[in-house]
Tab-separated table of C-alpha atoms and ligand atoms in Angstrom:
chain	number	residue	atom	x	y	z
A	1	UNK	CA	6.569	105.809	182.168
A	2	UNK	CA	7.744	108.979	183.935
A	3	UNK	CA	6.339	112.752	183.330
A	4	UNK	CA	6.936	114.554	180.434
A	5	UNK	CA	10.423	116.917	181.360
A	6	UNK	CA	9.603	121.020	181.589
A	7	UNK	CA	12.758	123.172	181.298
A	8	UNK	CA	11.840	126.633	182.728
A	9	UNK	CA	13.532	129.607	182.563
A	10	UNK	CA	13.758	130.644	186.315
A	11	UNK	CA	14.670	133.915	187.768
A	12	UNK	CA	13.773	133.216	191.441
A	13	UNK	CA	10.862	135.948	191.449
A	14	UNK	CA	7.327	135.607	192.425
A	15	UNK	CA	6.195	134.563	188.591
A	16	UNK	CA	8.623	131.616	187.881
A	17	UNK	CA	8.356	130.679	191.550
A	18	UNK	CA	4.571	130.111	190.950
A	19	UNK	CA	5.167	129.074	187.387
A	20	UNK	CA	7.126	125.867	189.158
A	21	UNK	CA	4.171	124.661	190.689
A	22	UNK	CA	1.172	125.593	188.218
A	23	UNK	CA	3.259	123.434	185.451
A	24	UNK	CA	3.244	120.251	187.516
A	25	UNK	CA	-0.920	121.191	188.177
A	26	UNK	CA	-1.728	122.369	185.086
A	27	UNK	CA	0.854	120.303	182.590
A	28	UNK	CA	1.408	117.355	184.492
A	29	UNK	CA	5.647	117.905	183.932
A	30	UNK	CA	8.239	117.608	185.984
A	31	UNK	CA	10.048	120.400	186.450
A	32	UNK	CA	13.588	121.666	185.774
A	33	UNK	CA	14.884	125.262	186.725
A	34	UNK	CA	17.407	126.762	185.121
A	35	UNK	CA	18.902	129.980	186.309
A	36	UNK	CA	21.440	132.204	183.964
A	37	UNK	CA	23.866	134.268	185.013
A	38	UNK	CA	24.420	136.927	182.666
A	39	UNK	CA	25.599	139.773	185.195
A	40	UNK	CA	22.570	140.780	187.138
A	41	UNK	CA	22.871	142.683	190.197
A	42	UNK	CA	20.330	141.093	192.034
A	43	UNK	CA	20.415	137.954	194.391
A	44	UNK	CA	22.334	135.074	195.260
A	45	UNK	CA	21.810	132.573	192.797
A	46	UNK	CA	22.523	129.287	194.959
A	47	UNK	CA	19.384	131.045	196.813
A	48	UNK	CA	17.565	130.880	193.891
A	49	UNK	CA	18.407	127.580	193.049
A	50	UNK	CA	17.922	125.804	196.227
A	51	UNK	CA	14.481	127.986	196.042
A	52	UNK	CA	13.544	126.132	192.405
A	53	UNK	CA	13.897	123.045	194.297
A	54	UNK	CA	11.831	123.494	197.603
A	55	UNK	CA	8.743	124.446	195.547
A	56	UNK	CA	9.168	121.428	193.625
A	57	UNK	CA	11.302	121.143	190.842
A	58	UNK	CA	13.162	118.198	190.244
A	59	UNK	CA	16.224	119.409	189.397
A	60	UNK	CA	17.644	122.921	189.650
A	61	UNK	CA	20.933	124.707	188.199
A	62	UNK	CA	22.567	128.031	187.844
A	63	UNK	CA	24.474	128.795	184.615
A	64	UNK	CA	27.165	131.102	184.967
A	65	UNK	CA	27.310	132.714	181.264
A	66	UNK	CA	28.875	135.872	181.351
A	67	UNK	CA	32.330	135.359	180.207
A	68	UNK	CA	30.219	133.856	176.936
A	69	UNK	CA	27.870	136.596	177.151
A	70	UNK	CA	30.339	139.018	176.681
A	71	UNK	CA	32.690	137.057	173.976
A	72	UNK	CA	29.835	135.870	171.785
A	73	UNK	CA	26.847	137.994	172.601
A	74	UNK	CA	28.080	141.664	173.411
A	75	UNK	CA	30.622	141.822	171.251
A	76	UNK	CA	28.221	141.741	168.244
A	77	UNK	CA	26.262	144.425	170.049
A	78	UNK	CA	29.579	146.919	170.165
A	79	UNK	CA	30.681	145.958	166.840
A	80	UNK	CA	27.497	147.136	165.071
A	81	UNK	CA	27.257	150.477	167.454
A	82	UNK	CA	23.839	148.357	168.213
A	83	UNK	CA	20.517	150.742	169.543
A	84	UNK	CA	17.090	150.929	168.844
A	85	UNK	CA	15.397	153.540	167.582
A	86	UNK	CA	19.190	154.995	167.681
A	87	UNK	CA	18.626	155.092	171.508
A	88	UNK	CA	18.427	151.750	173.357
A	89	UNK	CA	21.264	149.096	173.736
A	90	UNK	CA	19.023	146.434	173.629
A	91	UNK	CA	19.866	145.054	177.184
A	92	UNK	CA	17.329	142.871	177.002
A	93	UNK	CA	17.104	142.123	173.495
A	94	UNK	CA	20.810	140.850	173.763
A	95	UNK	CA	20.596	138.298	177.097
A	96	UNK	CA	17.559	136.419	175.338
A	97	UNK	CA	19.227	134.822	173.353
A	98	UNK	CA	21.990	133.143	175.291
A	99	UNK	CA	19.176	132.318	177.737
A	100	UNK	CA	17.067	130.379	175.003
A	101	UNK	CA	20.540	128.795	174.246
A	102	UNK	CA	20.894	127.012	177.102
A	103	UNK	CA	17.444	126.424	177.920
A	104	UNK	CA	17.888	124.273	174.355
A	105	UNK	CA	20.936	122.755	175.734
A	106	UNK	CA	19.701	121.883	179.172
A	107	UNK	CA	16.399	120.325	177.266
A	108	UNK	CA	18.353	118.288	174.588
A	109	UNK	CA	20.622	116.837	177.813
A	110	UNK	CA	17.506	116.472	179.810
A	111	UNK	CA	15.598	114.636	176.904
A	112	UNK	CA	12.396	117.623	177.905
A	113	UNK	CA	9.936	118.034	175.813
A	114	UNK	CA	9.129	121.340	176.617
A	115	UNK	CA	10.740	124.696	177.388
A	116	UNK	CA	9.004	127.363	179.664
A	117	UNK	CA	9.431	131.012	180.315
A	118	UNK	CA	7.374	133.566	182.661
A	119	UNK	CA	6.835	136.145	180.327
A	120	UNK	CA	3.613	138.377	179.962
A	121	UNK	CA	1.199	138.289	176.458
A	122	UNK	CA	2.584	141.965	175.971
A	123	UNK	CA	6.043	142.168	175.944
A	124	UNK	CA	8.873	141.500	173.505
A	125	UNK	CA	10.998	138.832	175.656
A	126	UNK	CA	7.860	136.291	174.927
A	127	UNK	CA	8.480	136.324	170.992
A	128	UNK	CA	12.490	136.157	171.864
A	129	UNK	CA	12.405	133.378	173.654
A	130	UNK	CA	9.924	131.579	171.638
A	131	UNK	CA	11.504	132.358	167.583
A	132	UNK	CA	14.708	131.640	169.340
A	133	UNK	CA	13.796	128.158	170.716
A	134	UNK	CA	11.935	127.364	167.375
A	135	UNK	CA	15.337	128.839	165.586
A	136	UNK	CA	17.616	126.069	167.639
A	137	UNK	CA	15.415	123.362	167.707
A	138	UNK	CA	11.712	123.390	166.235
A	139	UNK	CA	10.588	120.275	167.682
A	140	UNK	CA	10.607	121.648	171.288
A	141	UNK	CA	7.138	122.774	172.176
A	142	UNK	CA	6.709	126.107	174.852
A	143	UNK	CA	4.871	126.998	177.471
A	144	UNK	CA	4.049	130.141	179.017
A	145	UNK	CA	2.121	130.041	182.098
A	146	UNK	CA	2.166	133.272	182.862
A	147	UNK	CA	0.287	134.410	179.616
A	148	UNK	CA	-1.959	131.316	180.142
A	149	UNK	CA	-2.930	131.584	183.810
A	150	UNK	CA	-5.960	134.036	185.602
A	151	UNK	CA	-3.883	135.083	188.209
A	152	UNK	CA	-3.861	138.481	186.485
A	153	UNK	CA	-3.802	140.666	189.853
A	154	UNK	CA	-0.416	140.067	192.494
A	155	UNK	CA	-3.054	139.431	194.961
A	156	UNK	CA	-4.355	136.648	193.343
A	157	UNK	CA	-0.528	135.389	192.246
A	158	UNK	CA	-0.076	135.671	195.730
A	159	UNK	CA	-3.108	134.209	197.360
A	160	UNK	CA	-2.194	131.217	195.301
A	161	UNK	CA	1.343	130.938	196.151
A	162	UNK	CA	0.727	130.995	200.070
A	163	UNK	CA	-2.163	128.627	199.627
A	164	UNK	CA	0.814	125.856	198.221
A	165	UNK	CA	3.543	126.942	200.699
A	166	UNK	CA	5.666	128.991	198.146
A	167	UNK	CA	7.828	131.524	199.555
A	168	UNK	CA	6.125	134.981	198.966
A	169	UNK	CA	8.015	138.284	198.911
A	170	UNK	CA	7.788	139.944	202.525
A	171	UNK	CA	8.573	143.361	201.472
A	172	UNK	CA	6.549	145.736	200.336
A	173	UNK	CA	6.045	145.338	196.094
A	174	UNK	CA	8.439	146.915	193.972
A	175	UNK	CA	5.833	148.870	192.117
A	176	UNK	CA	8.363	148.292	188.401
A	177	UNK	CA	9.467	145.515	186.622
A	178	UNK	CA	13.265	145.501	186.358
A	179	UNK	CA	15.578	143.818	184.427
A	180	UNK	CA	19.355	143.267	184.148
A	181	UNK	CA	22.340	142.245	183.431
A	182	UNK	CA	26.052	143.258	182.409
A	183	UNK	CA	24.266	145.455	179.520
A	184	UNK	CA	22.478	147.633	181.526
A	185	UNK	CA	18.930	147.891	183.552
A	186	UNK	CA	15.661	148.363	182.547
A	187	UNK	CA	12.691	149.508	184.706
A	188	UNK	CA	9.304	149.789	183.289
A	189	UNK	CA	5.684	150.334	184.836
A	190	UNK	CA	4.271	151.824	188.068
A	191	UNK	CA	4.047	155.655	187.773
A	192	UNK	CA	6.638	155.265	184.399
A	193	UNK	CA	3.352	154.176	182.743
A	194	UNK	CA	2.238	158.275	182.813
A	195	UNK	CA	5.216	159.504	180.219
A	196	UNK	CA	4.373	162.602	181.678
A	197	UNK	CA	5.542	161.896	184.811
A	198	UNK	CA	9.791	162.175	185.395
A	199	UNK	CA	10.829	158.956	186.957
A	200	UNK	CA	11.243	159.043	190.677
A	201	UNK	CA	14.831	159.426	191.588
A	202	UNK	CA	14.846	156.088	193.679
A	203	UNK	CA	14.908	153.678	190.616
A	204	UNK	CA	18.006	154.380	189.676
A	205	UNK	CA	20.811	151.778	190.910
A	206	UNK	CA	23.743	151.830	188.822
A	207	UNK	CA	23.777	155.542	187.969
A	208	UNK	CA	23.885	159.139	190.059
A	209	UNK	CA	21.775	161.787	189.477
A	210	UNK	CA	23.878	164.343	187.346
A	211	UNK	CA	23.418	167.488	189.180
A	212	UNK	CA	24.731	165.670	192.384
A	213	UNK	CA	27.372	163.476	190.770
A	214	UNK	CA	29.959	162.532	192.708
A	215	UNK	CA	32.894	164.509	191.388
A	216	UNK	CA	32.911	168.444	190.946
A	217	UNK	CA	36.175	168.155	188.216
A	218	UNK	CA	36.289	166.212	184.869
A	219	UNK	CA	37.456	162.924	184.669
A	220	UNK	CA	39.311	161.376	181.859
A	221	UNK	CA	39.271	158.188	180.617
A	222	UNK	CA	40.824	156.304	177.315
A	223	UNK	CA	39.438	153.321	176.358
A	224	UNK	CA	42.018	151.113	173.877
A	225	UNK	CA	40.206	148.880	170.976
A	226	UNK	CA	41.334	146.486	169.121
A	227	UNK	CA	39.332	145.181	166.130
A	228	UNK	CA	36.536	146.624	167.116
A	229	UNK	CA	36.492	145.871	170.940
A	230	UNK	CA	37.981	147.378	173.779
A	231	UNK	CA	41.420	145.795	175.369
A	232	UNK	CA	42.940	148.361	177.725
A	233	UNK	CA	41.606	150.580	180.278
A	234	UNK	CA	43.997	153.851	180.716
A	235	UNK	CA	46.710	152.059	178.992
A	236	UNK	CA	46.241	149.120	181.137
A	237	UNK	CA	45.211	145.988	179.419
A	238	UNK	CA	42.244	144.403	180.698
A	239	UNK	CA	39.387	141.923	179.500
A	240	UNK	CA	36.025	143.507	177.560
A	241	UNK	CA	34.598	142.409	180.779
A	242	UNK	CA	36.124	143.719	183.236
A	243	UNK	CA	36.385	147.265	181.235
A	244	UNK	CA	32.467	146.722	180.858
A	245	UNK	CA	31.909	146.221	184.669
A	246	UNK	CA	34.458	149.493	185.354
A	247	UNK	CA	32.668	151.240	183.048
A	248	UNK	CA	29.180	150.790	184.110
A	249	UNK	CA	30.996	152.533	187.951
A	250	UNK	CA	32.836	154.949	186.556
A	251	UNK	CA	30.054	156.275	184.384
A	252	UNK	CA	27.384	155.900	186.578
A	253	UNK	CA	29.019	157.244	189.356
A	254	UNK	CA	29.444	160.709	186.910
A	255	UNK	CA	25.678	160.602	186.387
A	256	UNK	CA	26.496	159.327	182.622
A	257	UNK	CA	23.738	156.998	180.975
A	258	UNK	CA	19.960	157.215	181.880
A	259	UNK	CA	17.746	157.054	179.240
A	260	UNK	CA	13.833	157.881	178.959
A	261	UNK	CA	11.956	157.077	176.385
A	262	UNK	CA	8.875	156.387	174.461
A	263	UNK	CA	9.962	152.563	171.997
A	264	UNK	CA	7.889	151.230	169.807
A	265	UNK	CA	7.755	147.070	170.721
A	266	UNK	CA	7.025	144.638	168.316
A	267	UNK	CA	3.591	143.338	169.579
A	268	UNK	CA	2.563	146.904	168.293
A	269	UNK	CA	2.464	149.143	171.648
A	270	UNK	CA	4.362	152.341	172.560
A	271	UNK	CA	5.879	151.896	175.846
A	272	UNK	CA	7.753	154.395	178.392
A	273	UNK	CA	10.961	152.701	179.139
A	274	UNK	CA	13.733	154.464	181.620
A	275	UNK	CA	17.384	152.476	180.843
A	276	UNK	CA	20.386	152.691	182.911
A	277	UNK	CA	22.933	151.885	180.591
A	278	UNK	CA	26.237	153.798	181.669
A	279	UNK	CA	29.275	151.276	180.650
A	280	UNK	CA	26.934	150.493	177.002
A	281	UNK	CA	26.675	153.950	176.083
A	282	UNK	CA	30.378	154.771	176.790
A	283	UNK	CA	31.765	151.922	174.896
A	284	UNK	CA	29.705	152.479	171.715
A	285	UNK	CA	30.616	155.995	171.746
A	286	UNK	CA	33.786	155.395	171.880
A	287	UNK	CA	34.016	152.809	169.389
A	288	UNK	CA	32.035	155.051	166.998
A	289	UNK	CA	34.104	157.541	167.306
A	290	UNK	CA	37.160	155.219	166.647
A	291	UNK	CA	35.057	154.186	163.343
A	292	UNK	CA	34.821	157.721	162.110
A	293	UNK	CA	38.355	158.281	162.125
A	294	UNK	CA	39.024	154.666	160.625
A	295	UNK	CA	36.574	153.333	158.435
A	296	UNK	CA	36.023	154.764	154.989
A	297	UNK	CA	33.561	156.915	153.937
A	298	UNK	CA	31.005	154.808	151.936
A	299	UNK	CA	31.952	151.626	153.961
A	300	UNK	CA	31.291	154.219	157.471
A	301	UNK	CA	27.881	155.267	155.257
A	302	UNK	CA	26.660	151.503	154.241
A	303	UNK	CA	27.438	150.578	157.535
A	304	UNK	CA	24.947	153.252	159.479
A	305	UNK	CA	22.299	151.448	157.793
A	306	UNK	CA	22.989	147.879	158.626
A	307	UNK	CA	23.258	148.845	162.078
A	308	UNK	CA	19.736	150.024	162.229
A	309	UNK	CA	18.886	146.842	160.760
A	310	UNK	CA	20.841	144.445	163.062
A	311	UNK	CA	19.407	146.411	166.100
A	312	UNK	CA	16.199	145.896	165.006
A	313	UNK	CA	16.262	142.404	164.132
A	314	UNK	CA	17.859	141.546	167.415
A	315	UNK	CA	15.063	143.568	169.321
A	316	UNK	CA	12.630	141.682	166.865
A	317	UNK	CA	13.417	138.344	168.383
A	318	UNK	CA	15.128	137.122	165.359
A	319	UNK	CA	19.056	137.136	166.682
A	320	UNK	CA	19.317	132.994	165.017
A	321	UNK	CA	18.338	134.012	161.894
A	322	UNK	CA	20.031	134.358	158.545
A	323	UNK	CA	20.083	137.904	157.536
A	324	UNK	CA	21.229	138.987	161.395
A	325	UNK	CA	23.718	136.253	160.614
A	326	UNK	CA	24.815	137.755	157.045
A	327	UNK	CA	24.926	141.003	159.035
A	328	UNK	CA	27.284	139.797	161.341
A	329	UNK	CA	29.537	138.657	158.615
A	330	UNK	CA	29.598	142.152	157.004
A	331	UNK	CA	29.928	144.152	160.572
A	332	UNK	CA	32.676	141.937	161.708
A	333	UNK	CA	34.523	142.604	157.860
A	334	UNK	CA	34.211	146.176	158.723
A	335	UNK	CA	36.496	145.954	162.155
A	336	UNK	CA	39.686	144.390	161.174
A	337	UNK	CA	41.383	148.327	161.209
A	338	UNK	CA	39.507	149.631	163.866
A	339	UNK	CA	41.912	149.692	166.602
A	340	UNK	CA	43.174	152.710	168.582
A	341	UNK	CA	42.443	154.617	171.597
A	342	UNK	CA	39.907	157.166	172.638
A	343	UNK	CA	39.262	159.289	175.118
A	344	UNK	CA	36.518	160.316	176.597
A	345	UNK	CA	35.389	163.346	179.138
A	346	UNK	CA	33.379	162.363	182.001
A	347	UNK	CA	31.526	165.528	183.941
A	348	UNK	CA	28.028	165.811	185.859
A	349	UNK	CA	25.918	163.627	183.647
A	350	UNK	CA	27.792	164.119	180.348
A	351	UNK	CA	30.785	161.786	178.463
A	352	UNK	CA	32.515	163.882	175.404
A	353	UNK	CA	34.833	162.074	173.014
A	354	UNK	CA	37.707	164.504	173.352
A	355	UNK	CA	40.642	162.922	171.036
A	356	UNK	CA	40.994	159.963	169.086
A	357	UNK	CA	44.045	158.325	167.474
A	358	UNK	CA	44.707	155.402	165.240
A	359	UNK	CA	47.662	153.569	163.548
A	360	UNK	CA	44.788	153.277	160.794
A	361	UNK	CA	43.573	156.845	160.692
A	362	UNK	CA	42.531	157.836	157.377
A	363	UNK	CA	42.726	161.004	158.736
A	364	UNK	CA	45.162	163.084	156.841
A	365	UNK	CA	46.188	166.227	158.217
A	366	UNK	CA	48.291	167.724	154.848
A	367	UNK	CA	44.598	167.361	152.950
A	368	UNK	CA	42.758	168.740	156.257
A	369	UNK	CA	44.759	171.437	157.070
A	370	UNK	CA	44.090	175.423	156.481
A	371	UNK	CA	47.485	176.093	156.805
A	372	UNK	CA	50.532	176.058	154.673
A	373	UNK	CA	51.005	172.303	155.039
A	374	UNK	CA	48.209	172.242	152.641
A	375	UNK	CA	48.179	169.611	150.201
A	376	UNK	CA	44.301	169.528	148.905
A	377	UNK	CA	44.385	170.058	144.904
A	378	UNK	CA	42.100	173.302	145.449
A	379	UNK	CA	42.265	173.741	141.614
A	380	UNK	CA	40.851	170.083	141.182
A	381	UNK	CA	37.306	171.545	142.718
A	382	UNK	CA	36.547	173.485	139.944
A	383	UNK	CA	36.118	170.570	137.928
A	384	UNK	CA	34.975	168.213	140.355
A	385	UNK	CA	31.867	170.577	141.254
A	386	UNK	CA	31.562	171.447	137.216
A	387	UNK	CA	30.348	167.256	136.850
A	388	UNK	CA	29.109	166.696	140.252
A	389	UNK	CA	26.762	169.773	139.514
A	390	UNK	CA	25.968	169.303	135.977
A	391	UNK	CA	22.728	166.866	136.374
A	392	UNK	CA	21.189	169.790	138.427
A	393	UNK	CA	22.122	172.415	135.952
A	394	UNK	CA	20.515	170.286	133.535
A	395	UNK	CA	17.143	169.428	135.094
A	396	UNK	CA	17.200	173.727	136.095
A	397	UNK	CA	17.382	174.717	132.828
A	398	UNK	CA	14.710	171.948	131.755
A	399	UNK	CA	12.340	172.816	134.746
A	400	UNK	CA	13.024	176.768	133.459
A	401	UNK	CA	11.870	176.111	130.256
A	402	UNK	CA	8.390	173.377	130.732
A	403	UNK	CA	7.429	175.353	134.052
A	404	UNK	CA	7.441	173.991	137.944
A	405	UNK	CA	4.763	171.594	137.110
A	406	UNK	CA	6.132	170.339	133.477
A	407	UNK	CA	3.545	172.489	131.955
A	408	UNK	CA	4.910	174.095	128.732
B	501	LIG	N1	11.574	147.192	176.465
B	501	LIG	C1	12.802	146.502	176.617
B	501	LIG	C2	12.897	145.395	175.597
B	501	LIG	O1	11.903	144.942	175.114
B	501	LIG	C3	13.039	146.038	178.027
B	501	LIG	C4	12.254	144.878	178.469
B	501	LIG	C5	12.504	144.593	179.899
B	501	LIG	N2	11.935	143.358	180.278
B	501	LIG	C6	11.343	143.166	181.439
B	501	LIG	N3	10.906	141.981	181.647
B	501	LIG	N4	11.202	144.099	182.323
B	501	LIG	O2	13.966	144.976	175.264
């Protein structure tokens, strides 16, 4: 009987590369990489792949999954105006998922037993990928070498990785941990581990600093939506990708969407986390500010809420689960009239919603206006306030006569 089959989740870095050959030491598997392209700037992938396979695997793919990505995975994400802690877009958070989904796949075609990923003890990605395999198929049993292994120092990762011929990095170490895709970047550790300190100006990739940003007018931009997501770019129609991909230049290249700051994970630590996350932040501003002018008031209200919740049950690991599925159903209710176009500001670091305009507006200018267009029943407030007030005049004159404390 052959080896028990090991999917692993392989990113072509020094920890899967080593993870490759500690399985088939330590687990006694055969290996199979998988490699998912979900937009990252990084390397070539048939590198990586032909990589997977020279330390050993037995088999080794790359996945190109960003047209899903952005149809089934990101959409959700700019429907529900999704951040945590009303800051992050979840960058990470969001390309879990997909990945677990085809590790599952590539395991169920495979006939593996087990799935493997080369995430730490103290992150969040470790309980993403592991709720999310259980969610899709509970029978498949993980592995995660790099929270099992000693090799807690590079140098030791290292020593072991020349000792068994596996190609090391020859530069000098990139001091953070980065990670990517069409959502954004995220770059945590080395001197980001101080929050005192301001991040060094060289981590940035996909964004300018403001002060020097590359144009000394404004820029304009108007982004067209319908239902909910974007299909034009400056009146030209193009795919949510492609406007993603533009927008991550154009508002980078204005300085617009670097973000510092302190997020609470799940495994209970604070963190200092520095995003770059120009073309995310655009397009939910955007489509927020589309929202304001189309969605009703208590349905715009109820809906602030849920967002909180999806975003946190998506950065909680639990994106196949019930309620972020229920959510879904009410979030993608809410977008059926919110289409129109926006447009947006760009100038040394900042992006301003500067007009909106729907064929749904519920904006009415007769009952907003000051001038003699005026249509507002002015009268009608009199009354309104008289009911709308009178629980408070009734719990004053109570408090008045039993005393602050309800003491007679
Ligand atoms: N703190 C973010 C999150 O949990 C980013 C994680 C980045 N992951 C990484 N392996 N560097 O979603």
């Amino acid at each position: 009987m052959g080896k028990d089959l090991c999917v692993l989740a392989y990113s072509g870095g020094l920890d899967t590369s080593v993870a490759i050959q500690w399985l088939i030491e330590h687990k006694d598997v055969d290996v199979v990489a998988l490699a998912i392209d979900v937009g990252q700037e990084r390397q070539d992938l048939e590198i990586v792949r032909e990589k997977a396979l020279s330390i050993g695997a037995i088999e080794s793919l790359v996945k190109d999954v960003r047209e899903e990505y952005v149809s089934d995975y990101l959409s959700k994400a700019l429907k529900a105006n999704a951040l945590y802690e009303n800051k992050y877009p979840l960058l990470s958070a969001m390309s879990r998922p997909i990945i677990v989904k085809h590790l599952v796949d590539e395991a169920h075609r495979t006939g593996a037993r087990y799935i493997a990923h080369g995430c730490t003890g103290k992150g969040n990605d470790q309980v993403r990928f592991e709720v999310g395999i259980a969610a899709l198929d509970p029978d498949i049993e993980v592995l995660a070498p790099v929270r099992e292994w000693d090799l807690c120092t590079r140098e030791l990762e290292m020593d072991y990785a020349k000792a068994r011929g596996i190609p090391v990095p020859t530069t000098k170490a990139n001091p953070y941990s980065i990670d990517d895709n069409l959502w954004g970047r995220a770059i945590e550790c080395g001197v980001l581990e101080d929050p005192w300190v301001e991040p060094p100006a060289d981590i940035y990739t996909m964004t300018n600093d403001a002060r020097a940003a590359a144009c000394d007018t404004p820029e304009y931009v108007e982004l067209s939506f319908e239902e909910g997501l974007p299909v034009a770019l400056n009146g030209e129609p193009r795919s949510f990708h492609d406007i993603i991909i533009d927008m991550n230049l154009f508002a980078g290249r204005h300085g617009f969407g670097r973000i510092d700051m302190i997020e609470n994970r799940l495994v209970g630590v604070k963190s200092r986390e520095v995003y770059e996350v120009p073309g995310a932040l655009t397009l939910i501003q955007a489509h927020k500010a589309l929202e304001d002018l189309c969605l009703e008031r208590d349905l715009l209200h109820y809906k602030l809420g849920i967002e909180q919740k999806w975003a946190e049950l998506v950065y909680n690991g639990m994106w196949y689960s019930p309620l972020k599925e229920a959510l879904d159903g009410f979030v993608s209710t809410t977008q059926k009239l919110v289409t129109g176009d926006v447009r947006l500001r760009f100038f040394k670091g900042s992006c301003v919603v500067v007009g909106r305009r729907s064929p749904y507006s519920l904006y009415d200018y007769n009952l907003a206006t000051y001038d003699a267009a005026d249509t507002f029943d002015h009268k009608a407030a009199k009354g309104f306030i008289d009911l709308w007030g009178l629980p408070t005049k009734v719990w004053a004159r109570q408090r008045r006569k039993v005393g602050k404390d309800g003491e007679v």
